[in-house]
PDB file of C-alpha atoms and ligand atoms in Angstrom:
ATOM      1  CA  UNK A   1     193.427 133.278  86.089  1.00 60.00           C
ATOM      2  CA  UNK A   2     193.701 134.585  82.278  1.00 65.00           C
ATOM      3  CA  UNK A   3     196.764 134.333  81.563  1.00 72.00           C
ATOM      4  CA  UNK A   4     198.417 136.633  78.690  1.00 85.00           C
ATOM      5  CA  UNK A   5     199.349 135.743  75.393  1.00 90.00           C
ATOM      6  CA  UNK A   6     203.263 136.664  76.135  1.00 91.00           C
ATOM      7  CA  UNK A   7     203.277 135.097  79.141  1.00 94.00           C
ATOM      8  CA  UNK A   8     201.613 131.984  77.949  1.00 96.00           C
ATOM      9  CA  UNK A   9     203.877 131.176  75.438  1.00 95.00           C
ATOM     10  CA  UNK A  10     206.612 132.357  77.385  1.00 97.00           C
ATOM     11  CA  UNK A  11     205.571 129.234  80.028  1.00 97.00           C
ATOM     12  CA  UNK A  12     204.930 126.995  77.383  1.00 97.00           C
ATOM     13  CA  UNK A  13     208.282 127.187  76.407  1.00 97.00           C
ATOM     14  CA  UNK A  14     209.864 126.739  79.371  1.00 98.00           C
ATOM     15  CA  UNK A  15     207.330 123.831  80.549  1.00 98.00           C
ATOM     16  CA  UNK A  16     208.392 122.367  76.896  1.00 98.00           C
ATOM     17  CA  UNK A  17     211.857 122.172  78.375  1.00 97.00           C
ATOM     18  CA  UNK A  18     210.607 120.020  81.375  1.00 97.00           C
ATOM     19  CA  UNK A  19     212.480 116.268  81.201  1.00 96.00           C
ATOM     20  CA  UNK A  20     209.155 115.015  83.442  1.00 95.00           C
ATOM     21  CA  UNK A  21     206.691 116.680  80.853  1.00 97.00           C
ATOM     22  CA  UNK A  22     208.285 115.367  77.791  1.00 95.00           C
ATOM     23  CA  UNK A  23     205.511 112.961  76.984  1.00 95.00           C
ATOM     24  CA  UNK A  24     202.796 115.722  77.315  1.00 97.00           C
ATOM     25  CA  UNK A  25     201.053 116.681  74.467  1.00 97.00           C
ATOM     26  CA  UNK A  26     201.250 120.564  73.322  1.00 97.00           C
ATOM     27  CA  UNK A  27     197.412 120.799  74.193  1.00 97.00           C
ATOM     28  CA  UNK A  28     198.019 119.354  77.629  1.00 98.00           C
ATOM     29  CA  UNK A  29     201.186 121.464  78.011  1.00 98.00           C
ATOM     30  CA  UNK A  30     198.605 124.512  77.206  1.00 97.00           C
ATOM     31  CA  UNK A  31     196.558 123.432  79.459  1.00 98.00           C
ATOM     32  CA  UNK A  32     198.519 123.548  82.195  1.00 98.00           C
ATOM     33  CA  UNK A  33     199.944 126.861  81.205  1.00 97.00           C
ATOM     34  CA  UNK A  34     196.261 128.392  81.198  1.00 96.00           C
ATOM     35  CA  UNK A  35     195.754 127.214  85.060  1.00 97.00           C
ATOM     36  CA  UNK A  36     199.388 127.856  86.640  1.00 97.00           C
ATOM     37  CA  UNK A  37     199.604 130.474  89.366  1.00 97.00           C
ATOM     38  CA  UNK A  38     203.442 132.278  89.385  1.00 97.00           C
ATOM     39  CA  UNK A  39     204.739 132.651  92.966  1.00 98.00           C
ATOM     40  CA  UNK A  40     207.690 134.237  94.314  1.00 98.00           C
ATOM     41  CA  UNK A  41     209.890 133.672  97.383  1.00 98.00           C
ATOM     42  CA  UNK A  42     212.455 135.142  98.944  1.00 98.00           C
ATOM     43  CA  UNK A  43     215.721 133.188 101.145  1.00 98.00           C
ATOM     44  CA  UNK A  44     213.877 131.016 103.593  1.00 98.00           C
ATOM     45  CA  UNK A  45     210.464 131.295 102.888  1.00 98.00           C
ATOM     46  CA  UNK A  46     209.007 128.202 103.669  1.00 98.00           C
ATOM     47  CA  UNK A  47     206.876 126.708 100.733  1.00 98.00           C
ATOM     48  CA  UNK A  48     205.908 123.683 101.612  1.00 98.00           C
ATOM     49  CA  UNK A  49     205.661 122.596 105.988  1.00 98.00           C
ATOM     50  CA  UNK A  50     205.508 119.113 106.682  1.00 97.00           C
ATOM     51  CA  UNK A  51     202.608 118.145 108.123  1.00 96.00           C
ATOM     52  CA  UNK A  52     200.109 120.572 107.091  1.00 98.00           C
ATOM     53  CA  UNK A  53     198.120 119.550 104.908  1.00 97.00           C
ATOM     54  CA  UNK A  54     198.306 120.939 101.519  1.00 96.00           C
ATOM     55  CA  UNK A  55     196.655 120.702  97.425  1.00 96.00           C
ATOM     56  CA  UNK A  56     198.919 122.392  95.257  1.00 98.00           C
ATOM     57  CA  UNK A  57     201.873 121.044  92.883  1.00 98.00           C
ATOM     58  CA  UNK A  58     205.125 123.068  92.302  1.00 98.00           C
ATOM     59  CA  UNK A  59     207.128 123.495  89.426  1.00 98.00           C
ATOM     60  CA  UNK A  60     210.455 125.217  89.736  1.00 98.00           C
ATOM     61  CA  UNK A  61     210.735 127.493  87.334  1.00 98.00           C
ATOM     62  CA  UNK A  62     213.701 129.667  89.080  1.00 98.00           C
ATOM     63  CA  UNK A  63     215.941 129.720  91.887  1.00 98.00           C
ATOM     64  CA  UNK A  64     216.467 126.463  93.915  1.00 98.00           C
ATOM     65  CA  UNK A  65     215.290 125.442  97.100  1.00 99.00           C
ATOM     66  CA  UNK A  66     216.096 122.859 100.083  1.00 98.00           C
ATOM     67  CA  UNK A  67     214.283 119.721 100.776  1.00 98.00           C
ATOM     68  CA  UNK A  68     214.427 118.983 104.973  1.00 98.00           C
ATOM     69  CA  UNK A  69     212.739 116.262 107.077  1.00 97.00           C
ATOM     70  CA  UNK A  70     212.249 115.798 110.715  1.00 95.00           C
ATOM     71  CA  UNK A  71     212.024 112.564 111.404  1.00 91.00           C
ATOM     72  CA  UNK A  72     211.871 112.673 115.083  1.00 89.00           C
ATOM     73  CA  UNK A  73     210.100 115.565 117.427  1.00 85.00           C
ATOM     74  CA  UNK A  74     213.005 118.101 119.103  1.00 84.00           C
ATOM     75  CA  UNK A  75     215.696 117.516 116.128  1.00 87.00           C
ATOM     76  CA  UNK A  76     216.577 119.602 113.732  1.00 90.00           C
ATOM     77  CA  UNK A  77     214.719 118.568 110.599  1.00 93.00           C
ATOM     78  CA  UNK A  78     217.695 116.328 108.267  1.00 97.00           C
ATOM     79  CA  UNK A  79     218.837 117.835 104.861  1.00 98.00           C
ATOM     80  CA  UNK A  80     216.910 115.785 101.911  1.00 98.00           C
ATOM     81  CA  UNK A  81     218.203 117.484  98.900  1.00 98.00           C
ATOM     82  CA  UNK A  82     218.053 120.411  96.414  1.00 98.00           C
ATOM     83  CA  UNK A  83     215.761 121.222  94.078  1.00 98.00           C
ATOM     84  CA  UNK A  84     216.301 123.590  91.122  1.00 98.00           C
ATOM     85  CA  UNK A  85     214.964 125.345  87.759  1.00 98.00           C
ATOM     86  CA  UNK A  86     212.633 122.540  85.876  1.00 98.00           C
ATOM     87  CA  UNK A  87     212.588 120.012  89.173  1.00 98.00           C
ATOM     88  CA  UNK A  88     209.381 119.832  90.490  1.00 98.00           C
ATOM     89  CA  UNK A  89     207.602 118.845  94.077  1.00 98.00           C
ATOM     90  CA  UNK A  90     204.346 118.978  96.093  1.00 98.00           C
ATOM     91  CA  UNK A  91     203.182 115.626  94.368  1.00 97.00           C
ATOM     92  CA  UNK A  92     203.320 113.074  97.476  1.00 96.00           C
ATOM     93  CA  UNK A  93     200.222 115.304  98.683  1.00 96.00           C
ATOM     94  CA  UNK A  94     198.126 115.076  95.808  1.00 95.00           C
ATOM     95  CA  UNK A  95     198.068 111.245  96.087  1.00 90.00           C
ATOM     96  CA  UNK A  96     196.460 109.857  98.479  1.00 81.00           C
ATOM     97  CA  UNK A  97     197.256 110.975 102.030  1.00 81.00           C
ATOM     98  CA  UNK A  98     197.366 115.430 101.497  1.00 92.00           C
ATOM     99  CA  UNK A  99     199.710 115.762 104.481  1.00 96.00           C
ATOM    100  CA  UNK A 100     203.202 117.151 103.212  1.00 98.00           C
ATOM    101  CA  UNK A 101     206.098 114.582 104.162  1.00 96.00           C
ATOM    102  CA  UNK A 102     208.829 117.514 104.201  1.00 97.00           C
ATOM    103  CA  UNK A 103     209.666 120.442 104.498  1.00 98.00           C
ATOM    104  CA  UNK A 104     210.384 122.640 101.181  1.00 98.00           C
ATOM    105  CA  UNK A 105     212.233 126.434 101.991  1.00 98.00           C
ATOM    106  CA  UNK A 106     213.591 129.326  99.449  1.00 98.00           C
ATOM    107  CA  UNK A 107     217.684 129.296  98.628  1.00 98.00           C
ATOM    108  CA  UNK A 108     217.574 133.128  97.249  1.00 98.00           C
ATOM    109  CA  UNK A 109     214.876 134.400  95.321  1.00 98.00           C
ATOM    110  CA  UNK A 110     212.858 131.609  93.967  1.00 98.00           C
ATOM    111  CA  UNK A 111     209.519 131.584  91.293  1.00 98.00           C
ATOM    112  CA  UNK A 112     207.411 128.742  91.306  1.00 98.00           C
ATOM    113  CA  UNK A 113     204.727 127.763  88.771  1.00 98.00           C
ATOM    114  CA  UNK A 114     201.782 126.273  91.158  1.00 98.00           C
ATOM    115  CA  UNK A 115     199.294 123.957  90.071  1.00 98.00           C
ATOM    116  CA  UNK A 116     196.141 123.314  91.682  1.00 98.00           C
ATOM    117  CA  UNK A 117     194.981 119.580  93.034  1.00 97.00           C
ATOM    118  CA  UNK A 118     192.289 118.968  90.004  1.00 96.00           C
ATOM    119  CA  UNK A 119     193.985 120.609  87.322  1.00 98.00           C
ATOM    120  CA  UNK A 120     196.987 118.495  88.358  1.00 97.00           C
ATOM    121  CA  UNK A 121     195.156 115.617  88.938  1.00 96.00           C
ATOM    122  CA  UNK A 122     193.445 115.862  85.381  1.00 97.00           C
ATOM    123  CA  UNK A 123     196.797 117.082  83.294  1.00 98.00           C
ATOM    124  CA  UNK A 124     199.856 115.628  85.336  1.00 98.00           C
ATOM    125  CA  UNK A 125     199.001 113.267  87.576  1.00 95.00           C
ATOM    126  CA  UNK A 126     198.878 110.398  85.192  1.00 94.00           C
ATOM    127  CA  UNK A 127     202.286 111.043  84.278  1.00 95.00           C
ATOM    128  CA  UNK A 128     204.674 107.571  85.326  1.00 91.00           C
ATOM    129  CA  UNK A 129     207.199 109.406  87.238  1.00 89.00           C
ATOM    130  CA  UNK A 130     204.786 111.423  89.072  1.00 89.00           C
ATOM    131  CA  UNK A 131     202.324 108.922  90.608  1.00 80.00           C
ATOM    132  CA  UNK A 132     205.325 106.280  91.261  1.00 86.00           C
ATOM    133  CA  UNK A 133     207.380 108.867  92.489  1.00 89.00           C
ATOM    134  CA  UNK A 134     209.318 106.799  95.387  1.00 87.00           C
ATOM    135  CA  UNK A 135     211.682 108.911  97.858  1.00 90.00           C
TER     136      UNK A 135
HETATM  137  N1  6JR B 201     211.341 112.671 100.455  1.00 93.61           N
HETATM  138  C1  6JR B 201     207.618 117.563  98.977  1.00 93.61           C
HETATM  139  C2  6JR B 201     211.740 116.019  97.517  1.00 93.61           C
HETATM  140  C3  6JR B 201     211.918 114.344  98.879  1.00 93.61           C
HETATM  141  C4  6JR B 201     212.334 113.235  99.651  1.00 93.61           C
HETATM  142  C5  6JR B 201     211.367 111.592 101.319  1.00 93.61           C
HETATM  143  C6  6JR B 201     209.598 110.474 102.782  1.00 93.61           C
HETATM  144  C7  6JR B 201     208.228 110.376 103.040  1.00 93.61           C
HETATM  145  P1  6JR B 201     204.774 116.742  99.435  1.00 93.61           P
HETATM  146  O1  6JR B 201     209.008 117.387  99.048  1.00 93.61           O
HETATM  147  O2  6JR B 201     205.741 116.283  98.198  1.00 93.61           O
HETATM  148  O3  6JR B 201     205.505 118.048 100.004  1.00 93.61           O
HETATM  149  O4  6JR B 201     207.608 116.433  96.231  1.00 93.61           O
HETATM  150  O5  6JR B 201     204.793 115.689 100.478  1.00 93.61           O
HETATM  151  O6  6JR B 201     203.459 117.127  98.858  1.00 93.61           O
HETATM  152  O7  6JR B 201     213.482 112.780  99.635  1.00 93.61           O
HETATM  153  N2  6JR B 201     210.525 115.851  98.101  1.00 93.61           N
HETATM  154  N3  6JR B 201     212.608 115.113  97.969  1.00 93.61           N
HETATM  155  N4  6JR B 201     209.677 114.248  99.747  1.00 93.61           N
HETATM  156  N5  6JR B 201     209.304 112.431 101.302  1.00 93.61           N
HETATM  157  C8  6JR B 201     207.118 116.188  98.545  1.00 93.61           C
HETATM  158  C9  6JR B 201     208.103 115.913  97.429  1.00 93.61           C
HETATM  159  C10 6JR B 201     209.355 116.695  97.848  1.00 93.61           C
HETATM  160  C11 6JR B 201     206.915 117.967 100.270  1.00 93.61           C
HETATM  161  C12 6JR B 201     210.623 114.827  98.934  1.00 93.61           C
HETATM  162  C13 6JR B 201     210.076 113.173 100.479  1.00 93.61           C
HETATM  163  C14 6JR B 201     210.085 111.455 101.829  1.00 93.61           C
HETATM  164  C15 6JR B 201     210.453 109.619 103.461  1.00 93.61           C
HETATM  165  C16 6JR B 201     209.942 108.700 104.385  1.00 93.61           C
HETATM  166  C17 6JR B 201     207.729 109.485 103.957  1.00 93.61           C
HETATM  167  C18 6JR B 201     208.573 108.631 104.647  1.00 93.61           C
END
């Protein structure tokens, strides 16, 4: 995707404002804002199913959405936590194992900035907090 010159340094400035992406350089942080894909959702749209298998990283950039789990076939899948703007999620995929180990659903209207696997891999990845991310 090209993106345009508004919007570009309209996401730059709100990626700037990422606590997880402080230690990215300006040309990374570019980067990234060259490749990202803006999606919308709407109140329950699922995002993310666990289980299926999946290669894309999300960034929050508005809204907030709910993080389930089902831990055992039948139940009702357990309440993880919420996620809002400049949180991010979609990582545990892109290491390793690319099954998705929850659930990830729409509270209201919600915009994501996606990232595709390599991109990721090759700007964010390498960040500490993202490949030791523990849950
Ligand atoms: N747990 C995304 C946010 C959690 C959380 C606990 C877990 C796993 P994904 O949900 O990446 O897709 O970014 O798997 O690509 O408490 N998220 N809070 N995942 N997994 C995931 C994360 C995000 C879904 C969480 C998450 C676990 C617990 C036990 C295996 C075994």
């Amino acid at each position: 995707m090209r993106t345009g010159l508004l919007k570009h340094s309209n996401y730059m400035e709100f990626l700037r404002s990422v606590p997880s992406f402080k230690t990215l350089t300006e040309v990374v942080l570019s980067k990234v804002a060259d490749v990202l894909e803006e999606m919308h959702y709407s109140d329950g749209d699922y995002i993310i199913r666990q289980g299926a298998t999946g290669d894309t990283f999300f960034i929050i950039s508005d809204g907030q959405v709910r993080v389930t789990q089902q831990n055992t076939a039948n139940e009702e899948p357990a309440f993880l936590s919420t996620l809002s703007r400049g949180d991010w999620f979609g990582e545990q995929a892109l290491k390793g194992e690319d099954v998705r180990t929850a659930n990830v659903t729409a509270i209201g209207d919600v915009t994501c900035l996606v990232v595709d696997r390599e991109s990721f891999k090759q700007l964010i990845g390498g960040l500490d907090n993202m490949s030791n991310k523990m849950y």
